[in-house]
PDB file of N, CA, C and O in Angstrom:
ATOM      1  N   SER A   1       5.904   2.868  -9.108  1.00 95.00           N
ATOM      2  CA  SER A   1       7.259   3.349  -8.918  1.00 95.00           C
ATOM      3  C   SER A   1       7.383   3.981  -7.536  1.00 95.00           C
ATOM      4  O   SER A   1       6.418   4.508  -7.003  1.00 95.00           O
ATOM      5  N   ILE A   2       8.576   3.927  -6.999  1.00 95.00           N
ATOM      6  CA  ILE A   2       8.871   4.570  -5.718  1.00 95.00           C
ATOM      7  C   ILE A   2      10.028   5.522  -5.971  1.00 95.00           C
ATOM      8  O   ILE A   2      11.113   5.106  -6.371  1.00 95.00           O
ATOM      9  N   ASP A   3       9.782   6.797  -5.735  1.00 94.00           N
ATOM     10  CA  ASP A   3      10.794   7.818  -5.970  1.00 94.00           C
ATOM     11  C   ASP A   3      11.764   7.872  -4.789  1.00 94.00           C
ATOM     12  O   ASP A   3      11.517   7.299  -3.723  1.00 94.00           O
ATOM     13  N   PHE A   4      12.852   8.594  -4.954  1.00 94.00           N
ATOM     14  CA  PHE A   4      13.892   8.685  -3.920  1.00 94.00           C
ATOM     15  C   PHE A   4      13.362   9.217  -2.596  1.00 94.00           C
ATOM     16  O   PHE A   4      13.856   8.857  -1.530  1.00 94.00           O
ATOM     17  N   ASP A   5      12.320  10.039  -2.646  1.00 96.00           N
ATOM     18  CA  ASP A   5      11.770  10.629  -1.420  1.00 96.00           C
ATOM     19  C   ASP A   5      10.586   9.847  -0.866  1.00 96.00           C
ATOM     20  O   ASP A   5       9.934  10.290   0.072  1.00 96.00           O
ATOM     21  N   GLY A   6      10.303   8.681  -1.447  1.00 95.00           N
ATOM     22  CA  GLY A   6       9.206   7.849  -0.972  1.00 95.00           C
ATOM     23  C   GLY A   6       7.898   8.083  -1.696  1.00 95.00           C
ATOM     24  O   GLY A   6       6.908   7.413  -1.402  1.00 95.00           O
ATOM     25  N   SER A   7       7.877   9.013  -2.639  1.00 96.00           N
ATOM     26  CA  SER A   7       6.661   9.255  -3.417  1.00 96.00           C
ATOM     27  C   SER A   7       6.304   8.001  -4.199  1.00 96.00           C
ATOM     28  O   SER A   7       7.172   7.305  -4.712  1.00 96.00           O
ATOM     29  N   ILE A   8       4.989   7.736  -4.288  1.00 96.00           N
ATOM     30  CA  ILE A   8       4.486   6.546  -4.978  1.00 96.00           C
ATOM     31  C   ILE A   8       3.804   6.970  -6.274  1.00 96.00           C
ATOM     32  O   ILE A   8       3.094   7.977  -6.312  1.00 96.00           O
ATOM     33  N   TYR A   9       4.010   6.167  -7.307  1.00 96.00           N
ATOM     34  CA  TYR A   9       3.355   6.387  -8.602  1.00 96.00           C
ATOM     35  C   TYR A   9       2.696   5.087  -9.034  1.00 96.00           C
ATOM     36  O   TYR A   9       3.318   4.027  -8.980  1.00 96.00           O
ATOM     37  N   TRP A  10       1.423   5.184  -9.416  1.00 94.00           N
ATOM     38  CA  TRP A  10       0.664   4.030  -9.908  1.00 94.00           C
ATOM     39  C   TRP A  10       0.404   4.290 -11.380  1.00 94.00           C
ATOM     40  O   TRP A  10      -0.304   5.226 -11.724  1.00 94.00           O
ATOM     41  N   ASN A  11       0.987   3.498 -12.240  1.00 91.00           N
ATOM     42  CA  ASN A  11       0.874   3.727 -13.688  1.00 91.00           C
ATOM     43  C   ASN A  11       1.273   5.155 -14.049  1.00 91.00           C
ATOM     44  O   ASN A  11       0.581   5.846 -14.795  1.00 91.00           O
ATOM     45  N   GLU A  12       2.369   5.590 -13.493  1.00 91.00           N
ATOM     46  CA  GLU A  12       2.961   6.913 -13.768  1.00 91.00           C
ATOM     47  C   GLU A  12       2.182   8.093 -13.188  1.00 91.00           C
ATOM     48  O   GLU A  12       2.522   9.237 -13.431  1.00 91.00           O
ATOM     49  N   ASN A  13       1.116   7.831 -12.422  1.00 95.00           N
ATOM     50  CA  ASN A  13       0.338   8.902 -11.792  1.00 95.00           C
ATOM     51  C   ASN A  13       0.662   8.954 -10.309  1.00 95.00           C
ATOM     52  O   ASN A  13       0.642   7.918  -9.629  1.00 95.00           O
ATOM     53  N   GLY A  14       0.939  10.161  -9.803  1.00 96.00           N
ATOM     54  CA  GLY A  14       1.243  10.323  -8.388  1.00 96.00           C
ATOM     55  C   GLY A  14       0.099   9.825  -7.527  1.00 96.00           C
ATOM     56  O   GLY A  14      -1.075   9.963  -7.867  1.00 96.00           O
ATOM     57  N   LEU A  15       0.444   9.216  -6.396  1.00 95.00           N
ATOM     58  CA  LEU A  15      -0.548   8.611  -5.517  1.00 95.00           C
ATOM     59  C   LEU A  15      -0.160   8.871  -4.076  1.00 95.00           C
ATOM     60  O   LEU A  15       1.008   8.705  -3.706  1.00 95.00           O
ATOM     61  N   ASP A  16      -1.112   9.271  -3.276  1.00 92.00           N
ATOM     62  CA  ASP A  16      -0.881   9.434  -1.839  1.00 92.00           C
ATOM     63  C   ASP A  16      -0.659   8.048  -1.241  1.00 92.00           C
ATOM     64  O   ASP A  16      -1.426   7.123  -1.499  1.00 92.00           O
ATOM     65  N   ARG A  17       0.389   7.900  -0.459  1.00 88.00           N
ATOM     66  CA  ARG A  17       0.722   6.599   0.126  1.00 88.00           C
ATOM     67  C   ARG A  17      -0.464   6.014   0.892  1.00 88.00           C
ATOM     68  O   ARG A  17      -0.687   4.804   0.899  1.00 88.00           O
ATOM     69  N   GLY A  18      -1.276   6.876   1.513  1.00 90.00           N
ATOM     70  CA  GLY A  18      -2.444   6.416   2.259  1.00 90.00           C
ATOM     71  C   GLY A  18      -3.522   5.810   1.377  1.00 90.00           C
ATOM     72  O   GLY A  18      -4.365   5.052   1.851  1.00 90.00           O
ATOM     73  N   ASP A  19      -3.525   6.123   0.084  1.00 95.00           N
ATOM     74  CA  ASP A  19      -4.520   5.593  -0.850  1.00 95.00           C
ATOM     75  C   ASP A  19      -4.070   4.315  -1.542  1.00 95.00           C
ATOM     76  O   ASP A  19      -4.850   3.690  -2.269  1.00 95.00           O
ATOM     77  N   LEU A  20      -2.831   3.911  -1.341  1.00 96.00           N
ATOM     78  CA  LEU A  20      -2.289   2.755  -2.043  1.00 96.00           C
ATOM     79  C   LEU A  20      -3.111   1.497  -1.782  1.00 96.00           C
ATOM     80  O   LEU A  20      -3.411   0.741  -2.704  1.00 96.00           O
ATOM     81  N   LEU A  21      -3.506   1.260  -0.542  1.00 96.00           N
ATOM     82  CA  LEU A  21      -4.254   0.049  -0.212  1.00 96.00           C
ATOM     83  C   LEU A  21      -5.561  -0.021  -1.002  1.00 96.00           C
ATOM     84  O   LEU A  21      -5.949  -1.091  -1.467  1.00 96.00           O
ATOM     85  N   ASN A  22      -6.243   1.105  -1.184  1.00 96.00           N
ATOM     86  CA  ASN A  22      -7.487   1.102  -1.960  1.00 96.00           C
ATOM     87  C   ASN A  22      -7.240   0.643  -3.394  1.00 96.00           C
ATOM     88  O   ASN A  22      -8.024  -0.133  -3.941  1.00 96.00           O
ATOM     89  N   TYR A  23      -6.171   1.106  -4.005  1.00 95.00           N
ATOM     90  CA  TYR A  23      -5.826   0.696  -5.364  1.00 95.00           C
ATOM     91  C   TYR A  23      -5.514  -0.800  -5.396  1.00 95.00           C
ATOM     92  O   TYR A  23      -5.935  -1.520  -6.302  1.00 95.00           O
ATOM     93  N   VAL A  24      -4.761  -1.260  -4.413  1.00 96.00           N
ATOM     94  CA  VAL A  24      -4.372  -2.666  -4.354  1.00 96.00           C
ATOM     95  C   VAL A  24      -5.604  -3.557  -4.198  1.00 96.00           C
ATOM     96  O   VAL A  24      -5.736  -4.573  -4.877  1.00 96.00           O
ATOM     97  N   LEU A  25      -6.522  -3.173  -3.323  1.00 97.00           N
ATOM     98  CA  LEU A  25      -7.725  -3.978  -3.107  1.00 97.00           C
ATOM     99  C   LEU A  25      -8.564  -4.097  -4.373  1.00 97.00           C
ATOM    100  O   LEU A  25      -9.149  -5.149  -4.645  1.00 97.00           O
ATOM    101  N   GLN A  26      -8.618  -3.038  -5.176  1.00 96.00           N
ATOM    102  CA  GLN A  26      -9.367  -3.078  -6.434  1.00 96.00           C
ATOM    103  C   GLN A  26      -8.723  -4.043  -7.431  1.00 96.00           C
ATOM    104  O   GLN A  26      -9.415  -4.725  -8.185  1.00 96.00           O
ATOM    105  N   GLU A  27      -7.407  -4.091  -7.456  1.00 96.00           N
ATOM    106  CA  GLU A  27      -6.695  -4.937  -8.404  1.00 96.00           C
ATOM    107  C   GLU A  27      -6.651  -6.400  -7.947  1.00 96.00           C
ATOM    108  O   GLU A  27      -6.683  -7.313  -8.764  1.00 96.00           O
ATOM    109  N   ALA A  28      -6.591  -6.625  -6.641  1.00 96.00           N
ATOM    110  CA  ALA A  28      -6.411  -7.977  -6.107  1.00 96.00           C
ATOM    111  C   ALA A  28      -7.598  -8.889  -6.392  1.00 96.00           C
ATOM    112  O   ALA A  28      -7.440 -10.110  -6.456  1.00 96.00           O
ATOM    113  N   VAL A  29      -8.783  -8.331  -6.590  1.00 97.00           N
ATOM    114  CA  VAL A  29      -9.970  -9.159  -6.822  1.00 97.00           C
ATOM    115  C   VAL A  29     -10.162  -9.519  -8.292  1.00 97.00           C
ATOM    116  O   VAL A  29     -11.041 -10.308  -8.626  1.00 97.00           O
ATOM    117  N   LYS A  30      -9.366  -8.960  -9.169  1.00 96.00           N
ATOM    118  CA  LYS A  30      -9.493  -9.249 -10.599  1.00 96.00           C
ATOM    119  C   LYS A  30      -9.060 -10.682 -10.889  1.00 96.00           C
ATOM    120  O   LYS A  30      -8.187 -11.231 -10.228  1.00 96.00           O
ATOM    121  N   ASP A  31      -9.707 -11.276 -11.890  1.00 96.00           N
ATOM    122  CA  ASP A  31      -9.371 -12.636 -12.287  1.00 96.00           C
ATOM    123  C   ASP A  31      -9.102 -12.657 -13.782  1.00 96.00           C
ATOM    124  O   ASP A  31     -10.019 -12.422 -14.560  1.00 96.00           O
ATOM    125  N   PRO A  32      -7.898 -12.867 -14.225  1.00 96.00           N
ATOM    126  CA  PRO A  32      -6.734 -13.179 -13.409  1.00 96.00           C
ATOM    127  C   PRO A  32      -6.181 -11.927 -12.721  1.00 96.00           C
ATOM    128  O   PRO A  32      -6.346 -10.820 -13.202  1.00 96.00           O
ATOM    129  N   GLN A  33      -5.546 -12.166 -11.604  1.00 96.00           N
ATOM    130  CA  GLN A  33      -4.960 -11.058 -10.856  1.00 96.00           C
ATOM    131  C   GLN A  33      -3.741 -10.514 -11.607  1.00 96.00           C
ATOM    132  O   GLN A  33      -2.883 -11.284 -12.033  1.00 96.00           O
ATOM    133  N   PRO A  34      -3.687  -9.190 -11.793  1.00 96.00           N
ATOM    134  CA  PRO A  34      -2.520  -8.630 -12.494  1.00 96.00           C
ATOM    135  C   PRO A  34      -1.264  -8.695 -11.627  1.00 96.00           C
ATOM    136  O   PRO A  34      -1.341  -8.826 -10.411  1.00 96.00           O
ATOM    137  N   GLU A  35      -0.142  -8.620 -12.298  1.00 96.00           N
ATOM    138  CA  GLU A  35       1.138  -8.583 -11.591  1.00 96.00           C
ATOM    139  C   GLU A  35       1.517  -7.131 -11.353  1.00 96.00           C
ATOM    140  O   GLU A  35       1.359  -6.291 -12.232  1.00 96.00           O
ATOM    141  N   VAL A  36       2.009  -6.844 -10.167  1.00 95.00           N
ATOM    142  CA  VAL A  36       2.487  -5.510  -9.829  1.00 95.00           C
ATOM    143  C   VAL A  36       3.989  -5.478 -10.092  1.00 95.00           C
ATOM    144  O   VAL A  36       4.727  -6.365  -9.646  1.00 95.00           O
ATOM    145  N   HIS A  37       4.439  -4.482 -10.826  1.00 95.00           N
ATOM    146  CA  HIS A  37       5.869  -4.295 -11.082  1.00 95.00           C
ATOM    147  C   HIS A  37       6.339  -3.080 -10.306  1.00 95.00           C
ATOM    148  O   HIS A  37       5.790  -1.996 -10.485  1.00 95.00           O
ATOM    149  N   ILE A  38       7.326  -3.270  -9.474  1.00 95.00           N
ATOM    150  CA  ILE A  38       7.861  -2.175  -8.654  1.00 95.00           C
ATOM    151  C   ILE A  38       9.182  -1.712  -9.240  1.00 95.00           C
ATOM    152  O   ILE A  38      10.101  -2.509  -9.446  1.00 95.00           O
ATOM    153  N   ARG A  39       9.271  -0.418  -9.487  1.00 95.00           N
ATOM    154  CA  ARG A  39      10.518   0.211  -9.914  1.00 95.00           C
ATOM    155  C   ARG A  39      10.867   1.229  -8.836  1.00 95.00           C
ATOM    156  O   ARG A  39      10.162   2.205  -8.657  1.00 95.00           O
ATOM    157  N   ALA A  40      11.935   0.976  -8.106  1.00 93.00           N
ATOM    158  CA  ALA A  40      12.338   1.881  -7.032  1.00 93.00           C
ATOM    159  C   ALA A  40      13.602   2.632  -7.427  1.00 93.00           C
ATOM    160  O   ALA A  40      14.539   2.043  -7.968  1.00 93.00           O
ATOM    161  N   ASP A  41      13.594   3.928  -7.158  1.00 93.00           N
ATOM    162  CA  ASP A  41      14.784   4.740  -7.376  1.00 93.00           C
ATOM    163  C   ASP A  41      15.917   4.169  -6.530  1.00 93.00           C
ATOM    164  O   ASP A  41      15.712   3.745  -5.388  1.00 93.00           O
ATOM    165  N   ILE A  42      17.102   4.145  -7.087  1.00 90.00           N
ATOM    166  CA  ILE A  42      18.256   3.577  -6.383  1.00 90.00           C
ATOM    167  C   ILE A  42      18.540   4.319  -5.073  1.00 90.00           C
ATOM    168  O   ILE A  42      19.104   3.760  -4.143  1.00 90.00           O
ATOM    169  N   ARG A  43      18.086   5.575  -4.982  1.00 92.00           N
ATOM    170  CA  ARG A  43      18.322   6.363  -3.766  1.00 92.00           C
ATOM    171  C   ARG A  43      17.202   6.226  -2.741  1.00 92.00           C
ATOM    172  O   ARG A  43      17.290   6.764  -1.642  1.00 92.00           O
ATOM    173  N   ALA A  44      16.135   5.486  -3.077  1.00 93.00           N
ATOM    174  CA  ALA A  44      15.006   5.314  -2.154  1.00 93.00           C
ATOM    175  C   ALA A  44      15.436   4.487  -0.950  1.00 93.00           C
ATOM    176  O   ALA A  44      16.159   3.493  -1.084  1.00 93.00           O
ATOM    177  N   ARG A  45      14.993   4.910   0.217  1.00 95.00           N
ATOM    178  CA  ARG A  45      15.296   4.158   1.431  1.00 95.00           C
ATOM    179  C   ARG A  45      14.586   2.808   1.398  1.00 95.00           C
ATOM    180  O   ARG A  45      13.468   2.687   0.913  1.00 95.00           O
ATOM    181  N   TYR A  46      15.238   1.793   1.930  1.00 95.00           N
ATOM    182  CA  TYR A  46      14.656   0.456   1.964  1.00 95.00           C
ATOM    183  C   TYR A  46      13.292   0.472   2.647  1.00 95.00           C
ATOM    184  O   TYR A  46      12.388  -0.274   2.273  1.00 95.00           O
ATOM    185  N   GLU A  47      13.132   1.312   3.642  1.00 97.00           N
ATOM    186  CA  GLU A  47      11.865   1.425   4.382  1.00 97.00           C
ATOM    187  C   GLU A  47      10.701   1.719   3.435  1.00 97.00           C
ATOM    188  O   GLU A  47       9.617   1.160   3.589  1.00 97.00           O
ATOM    189  N   PHE A  48      10.906   2.586   2.440  1.00 96.00           N
ATOM    190  CA  PHE A  48       9.845   2.914   1.492  1.00 96.00           C
ATOM    191  C   PHE A  48       9.436   1.677   0.692  1.00 96.00           C
ATOM    192  O   PHE A  48       8.258   1.442   0.443  1.00 96.00           O
ATOM    193  N   VAL A  49      10.414   0.899   0.289  1.00 95.00           N
ATOM    194  CA  VAL A  49      10.147  -0.304  -0.498  1.00 95.00           C
ATOM    195  C   VAL A  49       9.450  -1.358   0.373  1.00 95.00           C
ATOM    196  O   VAL A  49       8.455  -1.955  -0.029  1.00 95.00           O
ATOM    197  N   SER A  50       9.952  -1.580   1.572  1.00 96.00           N
ATOM    198  CA  SER A  50       9.361  -2.602   2.441  1.00 96.00           C
ATOM    199  C   SER A  50       7.954  -2.221   2.866  1.00 96.00           C
ATOM    200  O   SER A  50       7.076  -3.084   2.954  1.00 96.00           O
ATOM    201  N   ASP A  51       7.692  -0.944   3.115  1.00 96.00           N
ATOM    202  CA  ASP A  51       6.334  -0.503   3.450  1.00 96.00           C
ATOM    203  C   ASP A  51       5.378  -0.746   2.281  1.00 96.00           C
ATOM    204  O   ASP A  51       4.236  -1.164   2.481  1.00 96.00           O
ATOM    205  N   THR A  52       5.852  -0.500   1.075  1.00 96.00           N
ATOM    206  CA  THR A  52       5.037  -0.728  -0.113  1.00 96.00           C
ATOM    207  C   THR A  52       4.736  -2.214  -0.278  1.00 96.00           C
ATOM    208  O   THR A  52       3.595  -2.609  -0.554  1.00 96.00           O
ATOM    209  N   LEU A  53       5.732  -3.052  -0.084  1.00 96.00           N
ATOM    210  CA  LEU A  53       5.523  -4.496  -0.160  1.00 96.00           C
ATOM    211  C   LEU A  53       4.521  -4.968   0.884  1.00 96.00           C
ATOM    212  O   LEU A  53       3.685  -5.837   0.608  1.00 96.00           O
ATOM    213  N   ALA A  54       4.577  -4.398   2.069  1.00 97.00           N
ATOM    214  CA  ALA A  54       3.642  -4.773   3.137  1.00 97.00           C
ATOM    215  C   ALA A  54       2.209  -4.432   2.751  1.00 97.00           C
ATOM    216  O   ALA A  54       1.282  -5.210   2.997  1.00 97.00           O
ATOM    217  N   VAL A  55       2.006  -3.279   2.126  1.00 97.00           N
ATOM    218  CA  VAL A  55       0.661  -2.888   1.689  1.00 97.00           C
ATOM    219  C   VAL A  55       0.172  -3.840   0.601  1.00 97.00           C
ATOM    220  O   VAL A  55      -0.994  -4.263   0.612  1.00 97.00           O
ATOM    221  N   LEU A  56       1.041  -4.194  -0.332  1.00 97.00           N
ATOM    222  CA  LEU A  56       0.659  -5.124  -1.386  1.00 97.00           C
ATOM    223  C   LEU A  56       0.259  -6.479  -0.803  1.00 97.00           C
ATOM    224  O   LEU A  56      -0.744  -7.068  -1.205  1.00 97.00           O
ATOM    225  N   GLN A  57       1.004  -6.952   0.160  1.00 96.00           N
ATOM    226  CA  GLN A  57       0.699  -8.225   0.801  1.00 96.00           C
ATOM    227  C   GLN A  57      -0.613  -8.134   1.574  1.00 96.00           C
ATOM    228  O   GLN A  57      -1.467  -9.017   1.473  1.00 96.00           O
ATOM    229  N   ARG A  58      -0.797  -7.060   2.326  1.00 96.00           N
ATOM    230  CA  ARG A  58      -2.015  -6.860   3.099  1.00 96.00           C
ATOM    231  C   ARG A  58      -3.241  -6.815   2.186  1.00 96.00           C
ATOM    232  O   ARG A  58      -4.312  -7.283   2.544  1.00 96.00           O
ATOM    233  N   GLY A  59      -3.060  -6.252   0.995  1.00 97.00           N
ATOM    234  CA  GLY A  59      -4.160  -6.139   0.051  1.00 97.00           C
ATOM    235  C   GLY A  59      -4.439  -7.407  -0.731  1.00 97.00           C
ATOM    236  O   GLY A  59      -5.420  -7.476  -1.472  1.00 97.00           O
ATOM    237  N   GLY A  60      -3.593  -8.414  -0.599  1.00 97.00           N
ATOM    238  CA  GLY A  60      -3.844  -9.694  -1.238  1.00 97.00           C
ATOM    239  C   GLY A  60      -3.176  -9.907  -2.581  1.00 97.00           C
ATOM    240  O   GLY A  60      -3.492 -10.865  -3.290  1.00 97.00           O
ATOM    241  N   MET A  61      -2.235  -9.049  -2.943  1.00 97.00           N
ATOM    242  CA  MET A  61      -1.535  -9.229  -4.215  1.00 97.00           C
ATOM    243  C   MET A  61      -0.566 -10.409  -4.098  1.00 97.00           C
ATOM    244  O   MET A  61       0.221 -10.473  -3.158  1.00 97.00           O
ATOM    245  N   ARG A  62      -0.645 -11.315  -5.062  1.00 95.00           N
ATOM    246  CA  ARG A  62       0.209 -12.508  -5.034  1.00 95.00           C
ATOM    247  C   ARG A  62       1.344 -12.430  -6.040  1.00 95.00           C
ATOM    248  O   ARG A  62       2.305 -13.185  -5.946  1.00 95.00           O
ATOM    249  N   LYS A  63       1.228 -11.548  -7.023  1.00 94.00           N
ATOM    250  CA  LYS A  63       2.223 -11.474  -8.089  1.00 94.00           C
ATOM    251  C   LYS A  63       2.912 -10.115  -8.051  1.00 94.00           C
ATOM    252  O   LYS A  63       2.348  -9.117  -8.487  1.00 94.00           O
ATOM    253  N   VAL A  64       4.110 -10.099  -7.510  1.00 95.00           N
ATOM    254  CA  VAL A  64       4.861  -8.851  -7.384  1.00 95.00           C
ATOM    255  C   VAL A  64       6.250  -9.077  -7.981  1.00 95.00           C
ATOM    256  O   VAL A  64       6.917 -10.057  -7.658  1.00 95.00           O
ATOM    257  N   GLY A  65       6.647  -8.181  -8.851  1.00 95.00           N
ATOM    258  CA  GLY A  65       7.964  -8.266  -9.458  1.00 95.00           C
ATOM    259  C   GLY A  65       8.693  -6.939  -9.352  1.00 95.00           C
ATOM    260  O   GLY A  65       8.080  -5.901  -9.117  1.00 95.00           O
ATOM    261  N   PHE A  66       9.987  -6.980  -9.500  1.00 94.00           N
ATOM    262  CA  PHE A  66      10.807  -5.778  -9.452  1.00 94.00           C
ATOM    263  C   PHE A  66      11.392  -5.504 -10.824  1.00 94.00           C
ATOM    264  O   PHE A  66      11.810  -6.429 -11.523  1.00 94.00           O
ATOM    265  N   ILE A  67      11.422  -4.258 -11.198  1.00 93.00           N
ATOM    266  CA  ILE A  67      12.028  -3.842 -12.450  1.00 93.00           C
ATOM    267  C   ILE A  67      13.372  -3.205 -12.119  1.00 93.00           C
ATOM    268  O   ILE A  67      13.433  -2.225 -11.379  1.00 93.00           O
ATOM    269  N   ALA A  68      14.420  -3.792 -12.646  1.00 84.00           N
ATOM    270  CA  ALA A  68      15.766  -3.256 -12.430  1.00 84.00           C
ATOM    271  C   ALA A  68      16.212  -2.560 -13.703  1.00 84.00           C
ATOM    272  O   ALA A  68      16.025  -3.072 -14.801  1.00 84.00           O
ATOM    273  N   GLU A  69      16.757  -1.395 -13.543  1.00 73.00           N
ATOM    274  CA  GLU A  69      17.264  -0.656 -14.678  1.00 73.00           C
ATOM    275  C   GLU A  69      18.758  -0.444 -14.500  1.00 73.00           C
ATOM    276  O   GLU A  69      19.228  -0.245 -13.378  1.00 73.00           O
ATOM    277  N   PRO A  70      19.498  -0.470 -15.578  1.00 68.00           N
ATOM    278  CA  PRO A  70      20.937  -0.252 -15.448  1.00 68.00           C
ATOM    279  C   PRO A  70      21.223   1.175 -14.993  1.00 68.00           C
ATOM    280  O   PRO A  70      20.419   2.079 -15.228  1.00 68.00           O
ATOM    281  N   PRO A  71      22.343   1.380 -14.339  1.00 63.00           N
ATOM    282  CA  PRO A  71      22.718   2.739 -13.932  1.00 63.00           C
ATOM    283  C   PRO A  71      22.792   3.657 -15.144  1.00 63.00           C
ATOM    284  O   PRO A  71      23.075   3.204 -16.257  1.00 63.00           O
ATOM    285  N   VAL A  72      22.554   4.923 -14.921  1.00 61.00           N
ATOM    286  CA  VAL A  72      22.616   5.915 -15.995  1.00 61.00           C
ATOM    287  C   VAL A  72      24.008   5.894 -16.624  1.00 61.00           C
ATOM    288  O   VAL A  72      25.018   5.799 -15.940  1.00 61.00           O
ATOM    289  N   GLY A  73      24.049   5.939 -17.945  1.00 61.00           N
ATOM    290  CA  GLY A  73      25.325   5.941 -18.655  1.00 61.00           C
ATOM    291  C   GLY A  73      25.774   4.573 -19.107  1.00 61.00           C
ATOM    292  O   GLY A  73      26.823   4.427 -19.700  1.00 61.00           O
ATOM    293  N   GLN A  74      24.977   3.539 -18.815  1.00 56.00           N
ATOM    294  CA  GLN A  74      25.362   2.192 -19.248  1.00 56.00           C
ATOM    295  C   GLN A  74      24.374   1.656 -20.239  1.00 56.00           C
ATOM    296  O   GLN A  74      23.261   1.919 -20.293  1.00 56.00           O
TER     297      GLN A  74
END
């Protein structure tokens, strides 16, 4: 998950953005490779999302999906 302020969460646990690549590298070598699901807060800057995607690509992740949630109240 990517919070509105750019904070990263891996399986609901807070993660330093600098450590994200290490997590990605561990997952990318698994066979079969797991799919990463990204849930970004609607208020998160696009830069946070694109930086996260770049790290996933650099780490070799091939399966990336986005989780969209309806706006609150719907």
